[in-house]
């Protein structure tokens, strides 16, 4: 009820306020007072209000007059305040415009402050770990010192440590720069290890070097095998390059010794270092790499032999080279590199070329001496006869009667030299080939004699001497060459004798010669011949020898002095 009663006056007041314009809340007391006046009082109220208004105006004038300075000051202050407010308004607008810049500047300041703080923290951390960082930065220099001094284990330990650091901290620039420097030093280490493999080192050192290469991890297993063989081949090539190639014999001896000793060592080192177990990973299987490399070395060796053997002009040197090659191949046979079966063709070709060259030289020298020979009678040479014995039967000393015919003596000397060069290394497989070469040389001599007889005009005494030379060729030089060949090859004399039909031209020349009866009797190298008691030398007059017969065998030293026919030592059959 109380609430409803209080709400009723409020409604009435609001109604009155709506009807009276001056019935505001502030004027409500005056309005209430007006309502309480009587009608007369209300008629007088305007006049009273005018009087009060005039009184108030006068009071205001008096106050204004009495306080005009205050009003002026207030007006001035108001004007100044208005201007200040306008200025403040402008400054506020500019301040509002600058606030975003201030915000961004503050943000930048905060960021830079944070960076400075981070740097400060890093500097503090760096200062706290200064000694450790100094040790890390000295790792490349320390590793380089270890490499230079040969301390490869320590160098590889440092490399492994830096690799572990780079794996743990892949985003740290310092660690990555450190890893890059260590990588360069590792390349230097790798170069030194490969250079050591190109030097004369033994198996323990090879094992250590391969172990280091495996720790570096640059090469796979197959690549490491290739690098090992490549480096060892470079070492072998360097040894061969140091040999003097101007002397073929010494060069081949050095090459064979190098192949025999060092190739054997390299193969054993390879087999000791690398296993060929194919049951596990395929990396442990070289696919015949060692065999291919060894065969390349053997092939290169054989090619060098093929090139250098023709430059050797002595049969004894060829024999020595062959013995050394056989010994080398036999030694390499322990590691499965026996190449003895590949040697015969090379040496057979070299011996064949040497023998052919010597026989051709003998024929050419014979032709030169024959063309320049003066047909004058020469003194017959006689020496004390030796008793018939087994040694005498096997003697192949050139007959002394050849001294009367210088062209034949030169030819026989050349054939004897060819036989001496052939004897130390006479291959059985070329027996018939050499027989044909010798027969070819004898046939060339026979053709030269026939051509000489056809193209030259000889006087009677010169013709007798020429026919005597032809008879000496058939009856002395030809059998002597056959006997010499028989000493090199058992049964070789029969091969030469079977070709006697090739010299029928000389036989017909002797048979049809008009001066046949003036020719000296055939020389007989049989027993029963002797010289005069005082050993005087008979003279051939007009190509006719006196009845004093020539001895069968003569002193080799005297023969050498008189006709420059080298003394022949007793020859033995050549070995197969």
JSON list of C-alpha atoms in Angstrom, two decimals, residues 373-377 405 452-453 456-471 509-510 512-516 518-520 542-544:
[
{"chain": "A", "resi": 373, "resn": "UNK", "atom": "CA", "xyz": [138.70, -59.54, -103.98]},
{"chain": "A", "resi": 374, "resn": "UNK", "atom": "CA", "xyz": [141.89, -59.59, -106.04]},
{"chain": "A", "resi": 375, "resn": "UNK", "atom": "CA", "xyz": [142.50, -62.96, -107.57]},
{"chain": "A", "resi": 376, "resn": "UNK", "atom": "CA", "xyz": [146.14, -63.57, -106.66]},
{"chain": "A", "resi": 377, "resn": "UNK", "atom": "CA", "xyz": [147.60, -66.81, -105.32]},
{"chain": "A", "resi": 405, "resn": "UNK", "atom": "CA", "xyz": [139.95, -67.91, -99.88]},
{"chain": "A", "resi": 452, "resn": "UNK", "atom": "CA", "xyz": [129.93, -63.50, -110.29]},
{"chain": "A", "resi": 453, "resn": "UNK", "atom": "CA", "xyz": [131.07, -66.12, -112.83]},
{"chain": "A", "resi": 456, "resn": "UNK", "atom": "CA", "xyz": [132.85, -61.02, -114.58]},
{"chain": "A", "resi": 457, "resn": "UNK", "atom": "CA", "xyz": [135.48, -61.63, -117.24]},
{"chain": "A", "resi": 458, "resn": "UNK", "atom": "CA", "xyz": [138.34, -63.52, -115.57]},
{"chain": "A", "resi": 459, "resn": "UNK", "atom": "CA", "xyz": [141.72, -64.44, -116.97]},
{"chain": "A", "resi": 460, "resn": "UNK", "atom": "CA", "xyz": [142.81, -68.04, -116.95]},
{"chain": "A", "resi": 461, "resn": "UNK", "atom": "CA", "xyz": [144.78, -67.89, -113.71]},
{"chain": "A", "resi": 462, "resn": "UNK", "atom": "CA", "xyz": [141.95, -65.89, -112.05]},
{"chain": "A", "resi": 463, "resn": "UNK", "atom": "CA", "xyz": [139.39, -68.38, -113.30]},
{"chain": "A", "resi": 464, "resn": "UNK", "atom": "CA", "xyz": [141.42, -71.21, -111.78]},
{"chain": "A", "resi": 465, "resn": "UNK", "atom": "CA", "xyz": [141.50, -69.41, -108.42]},
{"chain": "A", "resi": 466, "resn": "UNK", "atom": "CA", "xyz": [137.74, -68.70, -108.66]},
{"chain": "A", "resi": 467, "resn": "UNK", "atom": "CA", "xyz": [136.95, -72.33, -109.40]},
{"chain": "A", "resi": 468, "resn": "UNK", "atom": "CA", "xyz": [139.20, -73.35, -106.53]},
{"chain": "A", "resi": 469, "resn": "UNK", "atom": "CA", "xyz": [137.10, -71.09, -104.27]},
{"chain": "A", "resi": 470, "resn": "UNK", "atom": "CA", "xyz": [133.92, -72.72, -105.62]},
{"chain": "A", "resi": 471, "resn": "UNK", "atom": "CA", "xyz": [135.29, -76.18, -104.89]},
{"chain": "A", "resi": 509, "resn": "UNK", "atom": "CA", "xyz": [130.21, -75.20, -113.05]},
{"chain": "A", "resi": 510, "resn": "UNK", "atom": "CA", "xyz": [133.10, -77.24, -111.70]},
{"chain": "A", "resi": 512, "resn": "UNK", "atom": "CA", "xyz": [132.03, -78.23, -117.14]},
{"chain": "A", "resi": 513, "resn": "UNK", "atom": "CA", "xyz": [134.95, -75.92, -116.50]},
{"chain": "A", "resi": 514, "resn": "UNK", "atom": "CA", "xyz": [137.61, -76.10, -119.33]},
{"chain": "A", "resi": 515, "resn": "UNK", "atom": "CA", "xyz": [140.31, -75.72, -116.67]},
{"chain": "A", "resi": 516, "resn": "UNK", "atom": "CA", "xyz": [139.08, -78.66, -114.67]},
{"chain": "A", "resi": 518, "resn": "UNK", "atom": "CA", "xyz": [144.26, -77.56, -113.68]},
{"chain": "A", "resi": 519, "resn": "UNK", "atom": "CA", "xyz": [142.22, -77.35, -110.47]},
{"chain": "A", "resi": 520, "resn": "UNK", "atom": "CA", "xyz": [143.88, -78.55, -107.28]},
{"chain": "A", "resi": 542, "resn": "UNK", "atom": "CA", "xyz": [148.59, -70.59, -110.55]},
{"chain": "A", "resi": 543, "resn": "UNK", "atom": "CA", "xyz": [146.00, -72.16, -108.30]},
{"chain": "A", "resi": 544, "resn": "UNK", "atom": "CA", "xyz": [147.70, -75.61, -108.32]}
]
